[in-house]
CSV table of C-alpha atoms in Angstrom, one decimal:
chain,number,residue,atom,x,y,z
A,2,MET,CA,1.6,-5.2,-2.6
A,3,LYS,CA,3.8,-1.7,-3.9
A,4,LYS,CA,1.2,0.2,-1.9
A,5,LEU,CA,0.4,-0.4,1.5
A,6,TYR,CA,-2.1,-0.3,4.1
A,7,PHE,CA,-3.5,3.2,5.6
A,8,SER,CA,-6.2,1.0,6.1
A,9,ALA,CA,-3.7,-1.4,8.4
A,10,VAL,CA,-2.9,1.7,10.4
A,11,LEU,CA,-6.5,2.8,10.9
A,12,VAL,CA,-7.6,-0.5,12.7
A,13,LEU,CA,-4.1,-0.8,14.6
A,14,MET,CA,-5.6,3.4,16.3
A,15,SER,CA,-8.6,0.5,17.4
A,16,MET,CA,-6.1,-1.8,18.9
A,17,ALA,CA,-3.2,0.3,20.4
A,18,VAL,CA,-0.8,4.2,19.9
A,19,GLN,CA,1.4,2.0,18.7
A,20,ALA,CA,1.5,-1.3,17.4
A,21,GLN,CA,3.6,-3.7,14.6
A,22,ASN,CA,3.1,-6.6,12.6
A,23,VAL,CA,4.5,-8.8,9.8
A,24,GLN,CA,2.8,-10.3,7.2
A,25,LEU,CA,4.0,-12.8,4.5
A,26,HIS,CA,2.0,-13.3,1.3
A,27,TYR,CA,2.0,-15.9,-1.3
A,28,ASP,CA,0.5,-14.3,-4.5
A,29,PHE,CA,-0.8,-15.9,-7.4
A,30,GLY,CA,-1.0,-13.1,-10.2
A,31,ARG,CA,2.0,-15.3,-12.1
A,32,PHE,CA,-0.8,-17.9,-12.6
A,33,ILE,CA,-3.2,-15.9,-13.4
A,34,TYR,CA,-1.3,-14.2,-16.3
A,35,PRO,CA,1.6,-16.6,-16.6
A,36,ASP,CA,3.0,-14.4,-20.3
A,37,GLU,CA,1.9,-10.7,-19.1
A,38,GLU,CA,3.4,-11.1,-15.3
A,39,THR,CA,6.1,-13.8,-16.1
A,40,GLY,CA,8.5,-12.5,-13.8
A,41,ARG,CA,6.2,-11.5,-10.7
A,42,GLN,CA,6.8,-12.3,-7.3
A,43,LYS,CA,6.2,-15.0,-5.7
A,44,VAL,CA,6.3,-14.0,-1.9
A,45,THR,CA,6.6,-10.7,-0.6
A,46,MET,CA,7.4,-9.6,3.1
A,47,THR,CA,5.8,-7.4,4.5
A,48,LEU,CA,7.1,-5.2,7.6
A,49,GLU,CA,4.5,-2.0,9.1
A,50,GLN,CA,4.5,0.4,12.0
A,51,PHE,CA,1.9,2.2,13.8
A,52,LYS,CA,2.7,5.2,16.0
A,53,ALA,CA,0.8,7.5,17.6
A,54,ASP,CA,2.2,10.6,19.9
A,55,LYS,CA,0.3,14.0,20.5
A,56,TRP,CA,1.3,15.9,17.2
A,57,GLY,CA,-0.3,13.3,15.3
A,58,SER,CA,1.3,10.0,14.0
A,59,TRP,CA,3.9,8.1,11.5
A,60,PHE,CA,3.3,4.8,10.1
A,61,TYR,CA,5.9,3.1,7.8
A,62,PHE,CA,5.7,-0.4,5.7
A,63,ILE,CA,8.4,-2.3,4.3
A,64,ASP,CA,7.5,-4.9,1.3
A,65,ILE,CA,10.3,-6.9,0.4
A,66,ASP,CA,9.7,-9.7,-2.4
A,67,PHE,CA,11.5,-12.8,-3.3
A,68,SER,CA,11.3,-14.9,-5.9
A,69,ARG,CA,12.4,-18.3,-6.1
A,70,LYS,CA,16.3,-17.5,-6.6
A,71,PHE,CA,16.1,-13.1,-6.4
A,72,THR,CA,15.4,-11.4,-3.2
A,73,GLU,CA,13.2,-9.5,-6.3
A,74,GLY,CA,13.1,-5.5,-4.3
A,75,ALA,CA,12.5,-3.9,-1.3
A,76,TYR,CA,9.8,-0.8,-1.4
A,77,ALA,CA,9.2,1.3,1.7
A,78,GLU,CA,6.6,3.8,2.2
A,79,ILE,CA,6.8,6.3,5.3
A,80,SER,CA,4.0,9.2,6.6
A,81,ARG,CA,4.0,12.0,9.3
A,82,GLU,CA,0.4,13.1,9.9
A,83,PHE,CA,-0.2,16.4,12.0
A,84,ASN,CA,-3.3,16.8,13.7
A,85,LEU,CA,-4.7,20.7,12.2
A,86,SER,CA,-7.0,21.1,14.9
A,87,LYS,CA,-9.3,20.0,18.3
A,88,LYS,CA,-12.1,20.3,17.1
A,89,LEU,CA,-12.0,18.3,13.1
A,90,PRO,CA,-9.7,15.3,12.0
A,91,ILE,CA,-8.8,16.3,9.6
A,92,ALA,CA,-4.9,16.1,9.2
A,93,ALA,CA,-1.5,17.3,7.4
A,94,HIS,CA,0.4,14.5,5.5
A,95,VAL,CA,3.9,14.5,4.4
A,96,GLU,CA,4.8,11.0,3.1
A,97,TYR,CA,7.5,10.0,0.7
A,98,ASN,CA,7.5,6.4,-1.7
A,99,GLY,CA,10.9,4.5,-2.4
A,100,GLY,CA,13.1,2.1,-3.0
A,101,LEU,CA,15.0,-0.8,-4.3
A,102,ASN,CA,15.2,-4.0,-7.1
A,103,ARG,CA,17.8,-6.3,-8.8
A,104,PHE,CA,17.4,-3.7,-11.8
A,105,GLY,CA,17.9,-0.9,-10.2
A,106,SER,CA,15.1,1.2,-8.2
A,107,PHE,CA,11.4,2.1,-8.0
A,108,GLN,CA,10.5,5.7,-9.3
A,109,GLN,CA,10.7,8.3,-5.9
A,110,ALA,CA,7.9,9.8,-5.3
A,111,ALA,CA,7.0,13.0,-2.0
A,112,LEU,CA,3.2,13.8,-1.5
A,113,LEU,CA,2.1,16.4,0.5
A,114,GLY,CA,-1.8,17.1,0.9
A,115,ALA,CA,-4.0,17.0,3.8
A,116,ALA,CA,-6.4,14.3,5.0
A,117,TRP,CA,-10.0,13.2,7.0
A,118,ASN,CA,-10.1,10.7,9.3
A,119,GLY,CA,-12.5,9.4,11.4
A,120,HIS,CA,-14.2,6.8,13.2
A,121,SER,CA,-17.2,4.9,15.0
A,122,ALA,CA,-17.8,6.0,18.7
A,123,ASP,CA,-16.0,2.0,18.9
A,124,PHE,CA,-13.2,2.2,16.2
A,125,SER,CA,-14.5,-1.1,15.0
A,126,LYS,CA,-15.2,1.2,12.0
A,127,THR,CA,-13.0,3.6,10.1
A,128,TYR,CA,-12.2,6.1,7.7
A,129,SER,CA,-9.4,8.0,5.7
A,130,VAL,CA,-10.0,10.0,2.8
A,131,GLN,CA,-6.2,12.3,1.5
A,132,LEU,CA,-6.2,14.2,-1.3
A,133,MET,CA,-2.3,15.0,-1.6
A,134,TYR,CA,0.3,17.2,-4.1
A,135,LYS,CA,2.4,13.9,-5.5
A,136,ARG,CA,6.3,14.9,-7.2
A,137,PHE,CA,8.2,11.7,-8.7
A,138,PHE,CA,10.9,12.3,-8.9
A,139,LYS,CA,13.7,10.8,-12.3
A,140,SER,CA,14.8,8.0,-10.0
A,141,TYR,CA,17.3,6.4,-12.9
A,142,GLU,CA,17.5,5.8,-16.4
A,143,TYR,CA,14.6,6.8,-19.1
A,144,THR,CA,12.5,8.3,-16.2
A,145,ARG,CA,12.0,12.2,-15.7
A,146,GLY,CA,10.7,14.1,-13.1
A,147,TYR,CA,6.8,14.8,-13.2
A,148,HIS,CA,4.3,17.0,-11.4
A,149,SER,CA,0.9,14.7,-9.7
A,150,PHE,CA,-1.9,14.6,-7.4
A,151,GLN,CA,-3.4,11.4,-5.6
A,152,LEU,CA,-6.8,11.0,-4.3
A,153,THR,CA,-6.7,7.8,-1.1
A,154,GLY,CA,-9.9,6.4,0.5
A,155,VAL,CA,-9.4,3.7,3.4
A,156,TRP,CA,-11.1,1.6,5.3
A,157,GLY,CA,-10.9,-0.9,8.3
A,158,LEU,CA,-14.1,-2.9,9.6
A,159,ASN,CA,-13.6,-5.5,12.3
A,160,PHE,CA,-16.7,-7.6,12.4
A,161,ALA,CA,-17.7,-11.2,14.5
A,162,GLN,CA,-16.4,-10.1,17.7
A,163,GLY,CA,-13.3,-8.9,16.5
A,164,LYS,CA,-12.9,-12.2,14.5
A,165,GLY,CA,-13.4,-11.0,11.4
A,166,THR,CA,-11.4,-7.5,9.4
A,167,PHE,CA,-12.5,-6.2,6.8
A,168,SER,CA,-9.7,-3.4,5.6
A,169,GLY,CA,-8.3,-1.7,2.7
A,170,PHE,CA,-7.3,1.5,0.7
A,171,ILE,CA,-8.7,2.2,-3.7
A,172,ASP,CA,-5.7,4.5,-5.0
A,173,PHE,CA,-5.9,7.7,-8.2
A,174,TRP,CA,-2.9,8.7,-9.0
A,175,ARG,CA,-2.2,10.5,-12.2
A,176,GLY,CA,1.0,8.8,-13.8
A,177,GLU,CA,3.0,8.8,-16.8
A,178,LYS,CA,3.0,6.5,-20.4
A,179,ALA,CA,6.3,6.1,-22.0
A,180,ASN,CA,5.4,8.8,-24.2
A,181,GLY,CA,4.3,11.4,-21.5
A,182,HIS,CA,1.9,12.0,-21.7
A,183,GLY,CA,-1.1,11.5,-19.6
A,184,GLN,CA,-2.4,8.2,-17.6
A,185,LEU,CA,-4.9,8.4,-14.6
A,186,VAL,CA,-3.9,5.1,-12.3
A,187,VAL,CA,-5.7,2.8,-9.9
A,188,LEU,CA,-4.8,0.8,-7.7
A,189,THR,CA,-7.3,-0.9,-4.6
A,190,GLU,CA,-5.4,-3.5,-2.3
A,191,PRO,CA,-8.8,-5.1,-0.3
A,192,GLN,CA,-8.2,-7.2,2.7
A,193,LEU,CA,-9.9,-9.8,4.9
A,194,TRP,CA,-8.8,-11.9,8.3
A,195,TYR,CA,-9.7,-13.8,10.2
A,196,ASN,CA,-8.2,-13.0,13.7
A,197,VAL,CA,-7.7,-17.0,14.7
A,198,THR,CA,-5.6,-14.6,17.9
A,199,PRO,CA,-5.1,-11.3,19.4
A,200,HIS,CA,-1.6,-11.6,17.2
A,201,LEU,CA,-1.9,-14.5,14.5
A,202,SER,CA,-5.0,-13.9,11.6
A,203,PHE,CA,-4.6,-15.7,8.5
A,204,GLY,CA,-6.2,-13.9,5.4
A,205,SER,CA,-6.5,-12.8,1.4
A,206,GLU,CA,-5.3,-9.3,-0.2
A,207,ILE,CA,-6.6,-9.0,-4.3
A,208,GLU,CA,-4.1,-6.6,-5.8
A,209,ILE,CA,-6.4,-4.6,-8.1
A,210,SER,CA,-5.8,-1.9,-10.3
A,211,ASN,CA,-5.0,-0.8,-13.5
A,212,ASN,CA,-2.5,0.9,-15.5
A,213,PHE,CA,-0.1,0.2,-12.8
A,214,VAL,CA,1.3,-3.3,-13.5
A,215,TYR,CA,4.4,-3.2,-15.5
A,216,ASN,CA,3.2,-5.4,-19.0
A,217,THR,CA,5.4,-5.2,-22.0
A,218,PHE,CA,3.9,-8.4,-23.6
A,219,ASN,CA,1.0,-7.2,-24.8
A,220,ASP,CA,-1.2,-4.0,-23.7
A,221,LYS,CA,-3.9,-4.5,-20.8
A,222,SER,CA,-4.2,-2.6,-18.3
A,223,PHE,CA,-6.1,-4.2,-15.8
A,224,PHE,CA,-5.0,-7.2,-13.6
A,225,VAL,CA,-6.6,-8.7,-10.2
A,226,ASN,CA,-4.0,-10.5,-8.5
A,227,PRO,CA,-4.9,-12.2,-5.3
A,228,THR,CA,-3.0,-13.5,-2.2
A,229,LEU,CA,-3.1,-15.6,0.3
A,230,ALA,CA,-1.5,-14.4,4.0
A,231,ALA,CA,-1.1,-14.7,7.4
A,232,LYS,CA,-0.2,-12.1,9.5
A,233,TRP,CA,1.7,-11.6,13.2
A,234,LYS,CA,0.8,-8.4,15.4
A,235,PHE,CA,3.7,-8.0,17.8
């Protein structure tokens, strides 16, 4: 869960102008790919918060990854949107990504662009499309700063009288190979939740990616990593 959930923002918008939740995900990736992902985290805890105000909205999340012996790392994204029009659902989007792991740090990045947000009349269906300039910074040895872009699509769907939620995002951005050549990175994380109560949900997330997982075992670049999860909304 190295990238998360503007979909959660959109779903939460249908419930309150301020909301917070914590999620616990048990990851099956290391069982599916015992060679390529032998060091993948077993458990991820995610804390999210969304807050709307008269200018736009704030959103942040923190992922904390655990293995049996270590806290593997903590990764965060924080974003601010500023509404640009009273008639059109367009907003300026500013974002920071970064964090630490037990080997050093994740490569930091800053993003700047625009978002087009929409929803159905009852907020049961929501979507967002974001196009952004992305700047990666030299964050540790063997990395370098470079210019990039990111295209993000987000969706949220409540169904079965609010008992079910299908949400997720898909990201496309320009990454760089070790030799400095560019490559297209794709990451999507659809989630399906059964809402037991207004506060408690159980479900799953499936991380599907290409050129995203760090793999030194072979040249495989496409991975599907499912989880089992629980969520508590405050």
